[in-house]
């Protein structure tokens, strides 16, 4: 006794194709991620630092300025000093309180190495709280 099963035309046939829709979705997401991340990975080398747009810090009642002019002369507040007398002039102004903040104003035309040498001289004198002063950059409204 044999049973014959009739074959219907409405049966689903097997397909041997890959569904590429999820693959395309993943590729589009990766494309968007790389499009956003690529500009963030670039680094610009040219540097022009003398302007700052950050909010200025609160100024002390009587700030102590060390000014380094383009002609390589130094001044503590308004008094011109030599590099050898810098520590003594700062001690006289601060009352030998080396925990006070010193604001360094350096001319834009000075080489970076000379400004760093002055900062090292301030550190060797015991003044480690040194802040650099820049012109505040205002954005156009």
CSV table of C-alpha atoms in Angstrom, one decimal:
chain,number,residue,atom,x,y,z
A,1,UNK,CA,0.0,0.0,0.0
A,2,UNK,CA,1.6,3.2,-1.1
A,3,UNK,CA,0.4,6.7,-0.7
A,4,UNK,CA,1.0,9.2,-3.3
A,5,UNK,CA,1.5,12.8,-2.2
A,6,UNK,CA,0.4,15.2,-4.7
A,7,UNK,CA,2.9,18.0,-5.5
A,8,UNK,CA,1.3,21.4,-5.3
A,9,UNK,CA,2.4,24.4,-7.3
A,10,UNK,CA,2.0,26.9,-4.4
A,11,UNK,CA,4.8,25.2,-2.3
A,12,UNK,CA,7.8,27.5,-1.6
A,13,UNK,CA,10.9,26.6,-3.4
A,14,UNK,CA,14.3,26.8,-1.7
A,15,UNK,CA,16.4,29.7,-2.8
A,16,UNK,CA,20.2,29.5,-2.7
A,17,UNK,CA,20.9,33.2,-2.6
A,18,UNK,CA,22.5,35.3,0.2
A,19,UNK,CA,20.3,38.0,1.7
A,20,UNK,CA,22.5,41.1,1.3
A,21,UNK,CA,20.3,43.6,3.0
A,22,UNK,CA,21.9,43.2,6.4
A,23,UNK,CA,25.3,43.4,4.8
A,24,UNK,CA,24.4,46.7,3.1
A,25,UNK,CA,23.1,48.1,6.4
A,26,UNK,CA,26.3,47.3,8.2
A,27,UNK,CA,28.4,48.8,5.4
A,28,UNK,CA,26.4,52.0,5.5
A,29,UNK,CA,26.9,52.3,9.2
A,30,UNK,CA,30.6,51.8,8.9
A,31,UNK,CA,30.8,54.4,6.1
A,32,UNK,CA,29.1,56.9,8.3
A,33,UNK,CA,31.4,56.2,11.2
A,34,UNK,CA,34.5,56.6,9.0
A,35,UNK,CA,33.2,59.8,7.5
A,36,UNK,CA,32.8,61.3,10.9
A,37,UNK,CA,36.0,60.0,12.4
A,38,UNK,CA,38.4,60.8,9.5
A,39,UNK,CA,38.4,64.6,9.9
A,40,UNK,CA,39.0,64.2,13.6
A,41,UNK,CA,42.1,62.1,13.1
A,42,UNK,CA,44.0,64.8,11.2
A,43,UNK,CA,46.5,67.1,13.0
A,44,UNK,CA,47.5,70.5,11.8
A,45,UNK,CA,51.1,71.4,12.4
A,46,UNK,CA,51.3,75.2,11.9
A,47,UNK,CA,51.1,77.1,15.2
A,48,UNK,CA,50.3,80.7,16.0
A,49,UNK,CA,49.5,80.8,19.7
A,50,UNK,CA,49.3,84.4,21.0
A,51,UNK,CA,45.5,84.6,21.1
A,52,UNK,CA,43.1,82.8,23.4
A,53,UNK,CA,39.3,82.5,23.5
A,54,UNK,CA,39.0,80.9,26.9
A,55,UNK,CA,37.3,82.7,29.7
A,56,UNK,CA,39.9,84.7,31.6
A,57,UNK,CA,40.7,83.5,35.1
A,58,UNK,CA,39.9,85.7,38.0
A,59,UNK,CA,42.7,88.2,38.5
A,60,UNK,CA,44.3,88.6,41.9
A,61,UNK,CA,43.9,91.9,43.7
A,62,UNK,CA,47.4,93.0,42.7
A,63,UNK,CA,48.8,90.7,40.0
A,64,UNK,CA,52.5,90.3,39.5
A,65,UNK,CA,53.5,90.7,35.9
A,66,UNK,CA,56.8,89.6,34.3
A,67,UNK,CA,57.1,91.2,30.9
A,68,UNK,CA,59.5,89.8,28.3
A,69,UNK,CA,59.7,92.4,25.5
A,70,UNK,CA,60.7,91.8,21.8
A,71,UNK,CA,64.1,93.4,22.5
A,72,UNK,CA,64.8,90.7,25.1
A,73,UNK,CA,64.5,93.1,28.1
A,74,UNK,CA,62.7,92.0,31.2
A,75,UNK,CA,60.4,93.9,33.6
A,76,UNK,CA,58.8,93.0,36.9
A,77,UNK,CA,55.6,95.0,37.1
A,78,UNK,CA,56.9,98.3,35.7
A,79,UNK,CA,60.5,98.0,36.9
A,80,UNK,CA,63.1,97.0,34.3
A,81,UNK,CA,65.4,94.2,35.6
A,82,UNK,CA,68.1,92.0,34.2
A,83,UNK,CA,67.8,88.2,34.0
A,84,UNK,CA,70.4,87.9,36.9
A,85,UNK,CA,68.3,90.1,39.2
A,86,UNK,CA,64.9,88.5,38.2
A,87,UNK,CA,64.6,86.4,41.3
A,88,UNK,CA,65.6,89.2,43.7
A,89,UNK,CA,63.1,91.6,42.0
A,90,UNK,CA,60.3,89.0,42.3
A,91,UNK,CA,61.2,88.3,46.0
A,92,UNK,CA,61.0,92.1,46.6
A,93,UNK,CA,57.5,92.4,45.0
A,94,UNK,CA,56.0,89.2,46.5
A,95,UNK,CA,57.7,89.6,49.9
A,96,UNK,CA,59.5,86.3,49.2
A,97,UNK,CA,56.1,84.5,49.0
A,98,UNK,CA,56.9,82.0,46.2
A,99,UNK,CA,53.4,80.5,46.2
A,100,UNK,CA,51.9,83.6,44.5
A,101,UNK,CA,51.0,83.4,40.8
A,102,UNK,CA,53.3,85.2,38.4
A,103,UNK,CA,51.7,86.3,35.1
A,104,UNK,CA,54.2,86.1,32.2
A,105,UNK,CA,53.6,88.5,29.2
A,106,UNK,CA,55.9,87.5,26.4
A,107,UNK,CA,56.0,89.3,23.0
A,108,UNK,CA,54.8,87.3,20.0
A,109,UNK,CA,58.0,87.9,18.1
A,110,UNK,CA,60.1,86.0,20.7
A,111,UNK,CA,61.3,82.5,19.9
A,112,UNK,CA,59.6,79.7,21.8
A,113,UNK,CA,62.9,78.5,23.2
A,114,UNK,CA,63.7,81.9,24.8
A,115,UNK,CA,60.2,82.0,26.5
A,116,UNK,CA,60.8,78.5,27.8
A,117,UNK,CA,64.3,79.5,29.1
A,118,UNK,CA,62.6,82.4,31.0
A,119,UNK,CA,60.0,80.0,32.5
A,120,UNK,CA,62.8,77.7,33.6
A,121,UNK,CA,64.6,80.7,35.3
A,122,UNK,CA,61.3,81.5,37.1
A,123,UNK,CA,61.0,77.8,38.2
A,124,UNK,CA,64.7,77.8,39.4
A,125,UNK,CA,63.9,80.9,41.4
A,126,UNK,CA,61.1,79.0,43.2
A,127,UNK,CA,58.1,80.4,41.3
A,128,UNK,CA,56.2,77.4,39.9
A,129,UNK,CA,52.8,79.1,39.5
A,130,UNK,CA,53.4,80.8,36.2
A,131,UNK,CA,50.5,81.8,33.9
A,132,UNK,CA,50.9,83.0,30.3
A,133,UNK,CA,49.0,86.1,29.3
A,134,UNK,CA,47.4,86.3,25.9
A,135,UNK,CA,45.1,88.7,24.0
A,136,UNK,CA,41.5,87.7,24.4
A,137,UNK,CA,40.1,86.8,21.0
A,138,UNK,CA,36.5,88.0,20.5
A,139,UNK,CA,34.3,86.3,18.0
A,140,UNK,CA,32.2,88.3,15.7
A,141,UNK,CA,28.4,88.4,16.6
